[in-house]
Coordinates of C-alpha atoms in Angstrom, one line a residue:
M1 CA 20.0 88.1 151.8
S2 CA 22.9 86.2 153.2
E3 CA 26.0 85.6 151.1
M4 CA 26.5 82.2 152.6
P5 CA 24.9 79.3 150.8
L6 CA 22.8 78.4 153.8
L7 CA 20.5 76.1 151.9
S8 CA 23.4 74.2 150.4
L9 CA 24.8 73.9 153.8
A10 CA 21.5 72.6 155.2
I11 CA 21.5 69.9 152.5
W12 CA 25.1 68.9 152.2
V13 CA 26.4 69.2 155.8
P14 CA 24.3 66.2 157.0
I15 CA 25.0 64.2 153.8
L16 CA 28.8 64.7 154.2
A17 CA 28.5 64.0 157.9
G18 CA 26.8 60.7 157.0
L19 CA 29.5 59.8 154.5
V20 CA 32.2 60.6 157.1
V21 CA 30.5 58.3 159.6
L22 CA 30.4 55.5 156.9
T23 CA 34.0 56.0 155.6
S24 CA 36.0 56.9 158.7
G25 CA 36.2 53.4 160.1
A26 CA 33.5 54.3 162.6
E27 CA 31.5 51.1 161.7
R28 CA 34.1 49.2 163.8
N29 CA 33.7 51.6 166.7
A30 CA 30.1 52.3 167.8
S31 CA 31.1 55.0 170.2
L32 CA 33.0 56.9 167.6
A33 CA 30.1 56.5 165.1
R34 CA 27.7 58.0 167.6
K35 CA 29.9 60.9 168.4
F36 CA 30.5 61.7 164.7
A37 CA 26.8 61.4 164.0
L38 CA 25.9 63.7 166.9
I39 CA 28.4 66.4 165.8
G40 CA 27.1 66.2 162.2
A41 CA 23.4 66.4 163.3
G42 CA 24.2 69.3 165.6
I43 CA 26.0 71.3 163.0
G44 CA 23.3 70.4 160.5
F45 CA 20.7 71.9 162.8
L46 CA 22.8 75.0 163.7
V47 CA 23.2 76.0 160.0
T48 CA 19.5 76.1 159.5
I49 CA 18.9 78.6 162.4
P50 CA 20.1 81.6 160.3
L51 CA 17.4 80.7 157.7
Y52 CA 14.8 81.7 160.3
T53 CA 16.6 84.6 162.0
G54 CA 17.5 86.1 158.6
F55 CA 14.1 85.5 157.0
D56 CA 12.1 88.6 155.8
V57 CA 8.5 87.9 156.8
S58 CA 7.2 90.8 154.9
T59 CA 7.7 89.4 151.4
P60 CA 6.4 86.2 149.7
T61 CA 9.3 85.9 147.3
M62 CA 11.8 83.1 147.5
Q63 CA 14.8 83.9 149.8
F64 CA 18.3 82.6 150.2
V65 CA 18.2 81.7 146.5
E66 CA 21.0 79.7 144.9
L67 CA 21.1 79.1 141.2
M68 CA 23.7 77.4 139.0
P69 CA 23.5 75.1 135.9
W70 CA 23.5 71.4 136.6
I71 CA 22.6 69.7 133.3
P72 CA 22.5 72.6 130.8
R73 CA 21.5 70.4 127.8
F74 CA 18.1 69.8 129.4
N75 CA 17.9 73.2 131.2
I76 CA 18.1 71.5 134.6
N77 CA 19.5 73.7 137.3
Y78 CA 20.7 73.5 140.9
H79 CA 18.1 76.0 142.0
L80 CA 17.3 76.4 145.7
G81 CA 15.2 78.9 147.6
V82 CA 12.7 79.0 150.5
D83 CA 9.5 80.9 151.3
G84 CA 7.7 81.2 154.6
I85 CA 6.2 77.7 154.1
S86 CA 9.3 75.6 153.3
V87 CA 11.7 77.3 155.7
L88 CA 9.8 75.9 158.7
F89 CA 10.1 72.3 157.5
I90 CA 13.9 72.5 156.9
I91 CA 14.4 73.7 160.5
L92 CA 11.9 71.0 161.8
N93 CA 13.7 68.3 159.8
S94 CA 17.1 69.2 161.0
F95 CA 15.8 69.4 164.6
I96 CA 14.2 65.9 164.4
T97 CA 17.4 64.5 162.9
F98 CA 19.3 65.6 166.0
I99 CA 16.6 64.1 168.2
V100 CA 16.8 60.8 166.4
V101 CA 20.6 60.5 166.7
V102 CA 20.3 61.1 170.5
A103 CA 17.3 58.8 170.8
G104 CA 19.2 55.9 169.3
W105 CA 22.3 56.4 171.3
K106 CA 22.2 53.2 173.3
V107 CA 19.3 51.4 171.7
I108 CA 21.0 50.5 168.4
N109 CA 23.8 48.1 169.0
F110 CA 24.6 46.7 165.6
R111 CA 25.7 48.5 162.4
V112 CA 25.6 51.7 164.4
A113 CA 27.5 53.7 161.8
Q114 CA 25.2 52.7 159.0
Y115 CA 22.1 53.4 161.1
N116 CA 23.2 56.9 162.0
A117 CA 24.6 57.6 158.5
G118 CA 21.2 56.6 157.0
F119 CA 19.4 59.3 159.1
L120 CA 22.0 62.0 158.3
I121 CA 22.0 61.4 154.6
M122 CA 18.2 61.2 154.6
S123 CA 18.1 64.5 156.4
G124 CA 20.1 66.2 153.6
F125 CA 17.8 64.7 151.0
L126 CA 14.7 65.9 152.8
N127 CA 16.1 69.4 153.1
G128 CA 16.8 69.3 149.4
I129 CA 13.1 68.5 148.7
F130 CA 11.9 71.5 150.7
A131 CA 14.5 73.8 149.2
S132 CA 14.3 72.8 145.5
L133 CA 13.0 75.2 142.9
D134 CA 13.8 73.0 139.9
G135 CA 11.4 70.2 139.2
M136 CA 14.0 67.6 138.3
L137 CA 16.1 68.5 141.3
F138 CA 13.0 68.1 143.5
Y139 CA 12.3 64.7 141.9
V140 CA 15.9 63.5 142.5
F141 CA 15.8 64.4 146.2
F142 CA 12.2 63.1 146.4
E143 CA 13.2 59.7 145.2
A144 CA 16.5 59.6 146.9
S145 CA 14.9 60.1 150.3
L146 CA 13.1 56.8 149.9
I147 CA 16.3 54.7 149.9
P148 CA 17.6 55.5 153.5
L149 CA 14.1 55.1 155.0
Y150 CA 13.6 51.8 153.1
L151 CA 16.9 50.5 154.5
I152 CA 16.2 51.7 158.0
I153 CA 12.9 49.8 158.1
G154 CA 14.3 46.8 156.3
V155 CA 17.5 46.4 158.3
W156 CA 16.7 47.6 161.8
G157 CA 13.0 47.0 161.9
G158 CA 10.8 44.3 163.5
P159 CA 10.1 40.7 162.5
N160 CA 8.0 41.6 159.4
R161 CA 10.4 44.4 158.4
V162 CA 11.1 43.2 154.9
Y163 CA 7.3 43.0 154.0
A164 CA 6.8 46.5 155.5
A165 CA 9.8 48.0 153.7
F166 CA 8.7 46.6 150.3
K167 CA 5.1 47.7 150.8
F168 CA 6.3 51.2 151.7
F169 CA 8.6 51.3 148.7
L170 CA 6.1 50.0 146.1
F171 CA 3.3 52.3 147.2
T172 CA 5.5 55.4 147.0
L173 CA 7.2 54.3 143.8
L174 CA 3.9 54.0 141.9
G175 CA 2.9 57.5 142.9
S176 CA 6.4 58.8 142.0
L177 CA 6.2 57.4 138.5
L178 CA 3.0 59.4 137.8
F179 CA 4.7 62.4 139.3
L180 CA 7.6 62.0 136.9
I181 CA 5.2 61.8 133.9
A182 CA 3.6 65.1 135.0
L183 CA 7.0 66.8 135.4
I184 CA 8.0 65.7 131.9
Y185 CA 4.7 67.0 130.5
L186 CA 5.2 70.4 132.2
Y187 CA 8.8 70.5 130.9
F188 CA 7.6 70.3 127.3
V189 CA 4.6 72.6 127.5
S190 CA 6.6 75.3 129.3
G191 CA 9.2 75.5 126.5
N192 CA 11.8 73.0 128.0
S193 CA 12.0 74.4 131.5
F194 CA 12.1 72.6 134.8
S195 CA 11.7 75.8 136.8
I196 CA 8.9 75.4 139.4
L197 CA 8.4 79.1 139.6
E198 CA 7.9 79.3 135.8
W199 CA 5.4 76.4 136.0
H200 CA 3.4 78.5 138.6
Q201 CA 2.8 81.1 135.8
L202 CA 2.1 78.5 133.1
P203 CA -1.4 78.9 131.4
M204 CA -3.1 75.6 130.8
A205 CA -6.5 74.5 129.6
L206 CA -8.7 73.0 132.3
D207 CA -8.5 69.5 130.9
A208 CA -4.7 69.6 130.9
Q209 CA -4.8 71.0 134.5
K210 CA -7.1 68.1 135.5
W211 CA -4.7 65.4 134.3
V212 CA -1.7 67.1 135.8
F213 CA -3.6 67.6 139.1
L214 CA -4.6 63.9 139.2
A215 CA -1.1 62.7 138.6
F216 CA 0.2 65.0 141.4
M217 CA -2.7 63.9 143.6
V218 CA -1.9 60.2 143.4
A219 CA 1.8 60.8 144.1
F220 CA 1.2 63.1 147.1
A221 CA -1.9 61.3 148.5
V222 CA 0.3 58.1 148.9
K223 CA 2.9 60.2 150.8
V224 CA 0.4 62.0 153.1
P225 CA -1.1 59.3 153.2
M226 CA -4.8 59.8 152.4
W227 CA -7.5 57.3 152.5
P228 CA -7.7 54.8 150.8
V229 CA -3.9 54.6 149.9
H230 CA -2.9 54.7 153.6
T231 CA -2.5 51.0 154.3
W232 CA 1.3 51.0 154.0
L233 CA 1.8 53.4 156.9
P234 CA 0.6 51.2 159.9
D235 CA 2.8 48.4 158.7
A236 CA 5.8 50.7 158.2
H237 CA 5.4 52.2 161.6
V238 CA 4.9 49.0 163.5
E239 CA 8.1 47.4 162.0
A240 CA 10.3 50.5 161.9
P241 CA 12.8 51.1 164.7
T242 CA 11.9 54.0 167.0
G243 CA 14.0 56.5 165.1
G244 CA 12.5 55.4 161.8
S245 CA 9.0 55.9 163.2
I246 CA 9.9 59.4 164.5
V247 CA 11.3 60.6 161.1
L248 CA 8.4 58.9 159.2
A249 CA 5.8 60.6 161.3
A250 CA 7.5 64.0 161.8
I251 CA 8.9 64.6 158.4
A252 CA 8.3 62.0 155.7
L253 CA 4.5 62.3 155.9
K254 CA 4.8 66.0 155.3
L255 CA 6.3 65.5 151.8
G256 CA 3.0 64.7 150.2
A257 CA 1.3 67.7 151.9
Y258 CA 4.2 70.0 150.9
G259 CA 3.8 68.7 147.3
F260 CA 0.2 69.9 147.2
L261 CA 1.4 73.4 148.3
R262 CA 4.3 73.6 145.9
F263 CA 2.9 71.8 142.8
S264 CA -0.9 71.0 142.8
L265 CA -2.4 74.3 144.0
P266 CA -0.2 76.8 142.2
I267 CA 0.3 74.9 138.9
A268 CA -3.2 73.6 138.5
P269 CA -5.4 76.1 140.4
D270 CA -8.6 75.7 138.4
A271 CA -8.3 71.9 138.7
S272 CA -7.7 72.4 142.4
H273 CA -11.1 74.1 142.7
E274 CA -12.7 71.4 140.5
F275 CA -11.4 68.6 142.7
S276 CA -11.7 70.4 146.0
G277 CA -14.9 68.5 146.9
L278 CA -13.2 65.2 146.3
L279 CA -10.2 66.1 148.4
I280 CA -12.4 67.5 151.3
G281 CA -14.5 64.3 151.2
L282 CA -11.4 62.1 151.4
S283 CA -10.0 64.2 154.2
L284 CA -13.1 63.9 156.3
I285 CA -13.1 60.1 155.8
A286 CA -9.6 60.1 157.1
V287 CA -10.6 62.2 160.1
V288 CA -13.6 60.1 161.1
Y289 CA -13.2 56.6 159.7
I290 CA -9.5 56.3 160.5
G291 CA -10.2 57.8 164.0
L292 CA -12.7 55.0 164.6
V293 CA -10.1 52.4 163.3
A294 CA -7.6 53.8 165.9
L295 CA -10.1 53.1 168.7
V296 CA -9.9 49.4 168.2
Q297 CA -6.1 49.0 168.0
Q298 CA -4.3 46.8 170.6
D299 CA -0.8 47.8 169.4
M300 CA 0.3 51.2 170.7
K301 CA 2.4 51.9 167.6
K302 CA -0.4 51.0 165.2
L303 CA -2.8 53.2 167.2
V304 CA -0.6 56.2 166.9
A305 CA 0.0 55.4 163.2
Y306 CA -3.7 55.6 162.5
S307 CA -3.9 58.7 164.6
S308 CA -1.3 60.3 162.3
I309 CA -3.4 59.5 159.3
A310 CA -6.4 61.2 161.0
H311 CA -4.4 64.3 161.9
M312 CA -3.0 64.6 158.4
G313 CA -6.6 64.5 157.1
F314 CA -6.9 67.8 158.9
V315 CA -4.0 69.1 156.8
T316 CA -5.5 68.3 153.4
L317 CA -8.9 69.5 154.6
G318 CA -7.3 72.9 155.4
F319 CA -5.6 73.1 152.0
F320 CA -8.8 72.8 149.9
M321 CA -11.0 75.3 151.6
F322 CA -8.9 78.1 150.1
S323 CA -8.9 80.2 153.2
P324 CA -5.9 81.9 154.7
L325 CA -6.9 80.8 158.2
A326 CA -7.4 77.2 157.1
L327 CA -4.2 77.0 155.1
E328 CA -2.1 78.5 157.9
G329 CA -3.9 76.1 160.4
A330 CA -3.0 73.2 158.1
I331 CA 0.7 74.1 158.0
V332 CA 0.8 74.7 161.7
Q333 CA -0.8 71.3 162.2
M334 CA 2.0 69.8 160.0
V335 CA 4.7 71.3 162.2
S336 CA 2.9 70.4 165.4
H337 CA 2.4 66.8 164.3
G338 CA 6.2 66.7 163.9
F339 CA 6.7 67.4 167.6
V340 CA 3.7 65.4 169.0
A341 CA 3.7 62.3 166.8
G342 CA 7.5 62.1 167.1
A343 CA 7.2 62.3 170.8
M344 CA 4.5 59.7 171.0
F345 CA 6.5 57.2 169.0
F346 CA 9.6 57.9 171.2
C347 CA 7.5 57.3 174.3
I348 CA 6.3 54.0 172.9
G349 CA 9.9 53.2 172.0
V350 CA 11.1 53.9 175.6
M351 CA 8.6 51.3 176.9
Y352 CA 9.4 48.8 174.2
D353 CA 13.1 48.9 175.0
R354 CA 12.3 47.8 178.5
V355 CA 9.4 45.3 178.0
H356 CA 9.8 44.4 174.3
S357 CA 6.1 44.6 173.7
R358 CA 3.9 47.2 172.2
Q359 CA 0.6 45.5 173.2
I360 CA -1.5 47.7 175.5
A361 CA -2.6 44.6 177.4
D362 CA 1.0 43.9 178.5
Y363 CA 1.1 47.1 180.5
G364 CA -0.7 48.8 183.4
G365 CA 0.4 50.9 186.3
V366 CA 3.5 52.3 184.6
V367 CA 3.1 55.5 186.6
N368 CA 4.1 53.6 189.8
T369 CA 7.5 52.7 188.4
M370 CA 8.1 55.5 185.9
P371 CA 6.6 58.7 187.3
K372 CA 8.8 61.1 185.2
F373 CA 8.0 59.2 182.0
A374 CA 4.3 59.1 182.8
A375 CA 4.3 62.9 183.2
F376 CA 5.9 63.4 179.8
F377 CA 3.7 60.8 178.2
M378 CA 0.6 62.6 179.6
L379 CA 1.7 65.9 178.1
F380 CA 2.1 64.4 174.6
A381 CA -1.1 62.3 174.9
M382 CA -3.0 65.5 175.7
A383 CA -1.3 67.3 172.8
N384 CA -2.3 64.4 170.5
A385 CA -5.9 64.8 171.7
G386 CA -5.8 68.5 171.0
L387 CA -5.7 70.0 174.5
P388 CA -5.6 73.8 174.5
A389 CA -2.2 75.3 175.3
T390 CA -0.5 72.5 173.3
S391 CA 0.5 72.6 169.7
G392 CA -2.0 70.0 168.8
F393 CA -4.8 72.4 169.5
V394 CA -3.7 75.4 167.5
G395 CA -3.8 73.9 164.0
E396 CA -6.9 71.9 164.5
F397 CA -8.7 74.9 166.0
M398 CA -7.7 77.2 163.1
V399 CA -8.9 74.6 160.5
I400 CA -12.2 74.0 162.3
L401 CA -12.8 77.7 162.7
A402 CA -12.2 78.2 158.9
S403 CA -14.5 75.2 158.1
V404 CA -17.3 76.8 160.1
K405 CA -17.3 79.7 157.6
F406 CA -16.9 77.2 154.7
N407 CA -19.7 74.8 155.6
F408 CA -21.3 73.9 158.9
W409 CA -21.5 70.2 158.2
V410 CA -17.8 70.0 157.1
A411 CA -16.9 71.8 160.4
F412 CA -19.2 69.4 162.4
T413 CA -17.6 66.3 160.9
A414 CA -14.1 67.7 161.3
A415 CA -14.7 68.6 164.9
S416 CA -15.4 65.0 165.7
T417 CA -11.7 64.4 165.8
M418 CA -11.6 66.3 169.1
I419 CA -13.8 63.5 170.5
L420 CA -12.3 60.6 168.7
G421 CA -8.7 61.8 169.3
A422 CA -9.4 62.1 173.1
A423 CA -11.1 58.7 173.1
Y424 CA -8.4 56.6 171.6
T425 CA -5.5 58.5 173.1
L426 CA -6.8 58.6 176.6
W427 CA -8.1 55.1 176.4
M428 CA -4.6 53.9 175.6
Y429 CA -2.9 56.1 178.2
K430 CA -5.3 55.0 181.0
R431 CA -4.7 51.3 180.3
V432 CA -1.0 51.6 180.0
V433 CA -0.1 54.1 182.7
F434 CA -2.8 54.2 185.4
G435 CA -4.1 51.6 187.8
D436 CA -2.2 48.9 189.8
V437 CA 1.1 47.5 188.4
G438 CA -0.1 45.1 185.7
N439 CA 2.7 42.4 185.9
H440 CA 6.2 41.7 186.9
H441 CA 7.6 43.3 183.8
V442 CA 6.1 46.7 184.7
A443 CA 7.1 46.2 188.4
E444 CA 10.8 45.9 187.3
L445 CA 10.7 49.0 185.0
S446 CA 13.2 51.8 185.6
D447 CA 12.4 55.5 185.0
I448 CA 13.8 57.4 182.1
S449 CA 17.5 58.1 181.8
A450 CA 19.1 61.5 181.5
R451 CA 19.3 60.9 177.7
E452 CA 15.7 60.0 177.4
F453 CA 14.7 63.0 179.6
F454 CA 16.7 65.3 177.4
V455 CA 14.9 64.1 174.2
L456 CA 11.5 64.3 175.8
A457 CA 12.2 67.8 177.3
L458 CA 13.2 69.1 173.8
L459 CA 10.0 67.8 172.2
A460 CA 8.0 69.1 175.1
V461 CA 9.4 72.6 174.6
G462 CA 8.3 72.4 171.0
A463 CA 4.8 71.1 171.8
L464 CA 4.2 73.6 174.6
G465 CA 6.0 76.6 173.1
M466 CA 4.0 76.3 169.9
G467 CA 0.7 75.8 171.8
V468 CA 1.2 78.8 174.2
Y469 CA 2.8 81.2 171.7
P470 CA 2.2 80.1 168.0
Y471 CA 3.0 83.6 166.7
P472 CA 6.6 82.9 165.7
F473 CA 5.3 80.2 163.4
T474 CA 2.3 81.9 161.9
E475 CA 4.1 85.2 161.4
V476 CA 6.5 83.5 158.9
L477 CA 3.6 82.0 157.0
H478 CA 1.4 85.0 156.4
S479 CA 2.9 86.5 153.3
S480 CA 3.6 83.2 151.5
V481 CA 0.1 81.8 152.3
N482 CA -1.6 85.0 151.1
E483 CA 0.4 85.0 147.9
L484 CA -0.4 81.3 147.3
L485 CA -4.1 81.9 147.7
R486 CA -4.0 85.0 145.5
H487 CA -2.3 82.9 142.9
V488 CA -4.8 80.1 143.2
A489 CA -7.7 82.5 142.9
V490 CA -6.5 83.7 139.4
S491 CA -7.7 81.6 136.6
K492 CA -5.1 80.1 134.3
I493 CA -7.4 78.7 131.7
L494 CA -6.4 79.6 128.1

């Protein structure tokens, strides 16, 4: 174990960098603000790399643990640690933050310092969520992460940004209040402890587990989001600036799924089995129904937003089949979605910056004027449709393979995403990119700049690398996933 507080560095380096950007006078100098933000995001990513290189894949125990008292009166501690599940998301989050800072380099021209500081501070809060082993510390970071994203949508978003920001905030706040009630209940029944690891060993009657599970389920289902509490997401994506959409899709949607892994399954295992049918049913509705909804969208951002809901349905489906293959596939799908959905929203942002429209009908023949962009967009469209050798295929294939063993009809229904995903993604790509030049706006387009090429190339490396050679990702997961499923299989009924 490293003696350096790597997790604290992963949390506080981006937060302090954001504060430096805000307080150094950089708000009066956009160039300086961008440079400070890039340095902060770069260092924030670099300090997470030793978490992977120094990680022991042979053990499911928490690693890089940090523990010190925070509020001793209520036994609240600054307790950090990562296992094979959470370490991947910290690295992914720090990587995406770097991408977002580069992506907004020339696009954001007002309140540049505040914009970049918001992403840096949010990055630290998100890393805090993934690293927290104290329930109240988790909740503080969980709630704090809402504020920067709320401001990013509300200040730098589109014409209906205030409505979208309020809808996003109100949906997530309602779920968070139920989450807080469950945390307080667990605090008292555990003998005044907020330790998440102690809660994992807490024996509870089935009825108590059910109420705790339902409180968790509402909070996390809104975050995923699952059907029918998904309606805030398309509005938030459509109105958010490109950077906000990238972080929302790549990281923020993972918080709910991660909550199921860290809280719902290990704390209420018997209730998880009791409600697994409900969760599988809701997941299949998301895969099929939301996929059909995506087919009729005319706005590219809204189409990819609904696509995200369908892909996250695969994640929750994999969780509740209680199979190592399904659970690993679901987590791989979460990481892959970070690369692919983030890239899709960036591609749409590239076109919007030039044409100022997201309507599919306003394009056509983009390949004639932007051939390099069209090649990248094709790669990410194929990954979004689940093409083999891309990251989008790996997770979905693992979940479908596990669902065949679980139930043929569940597998059959889930596999429909391969058809629906290809249909709505390729339909959009065909109308936007192929054919004759649609109008004078498309005829005047210029191909991607060096900065945009750099961002797309980094995301392409992630999508292709994970698709061709997923072993570095799955290897980290094995021990932690097997331990979680072993724990869930043991009854905790009094």
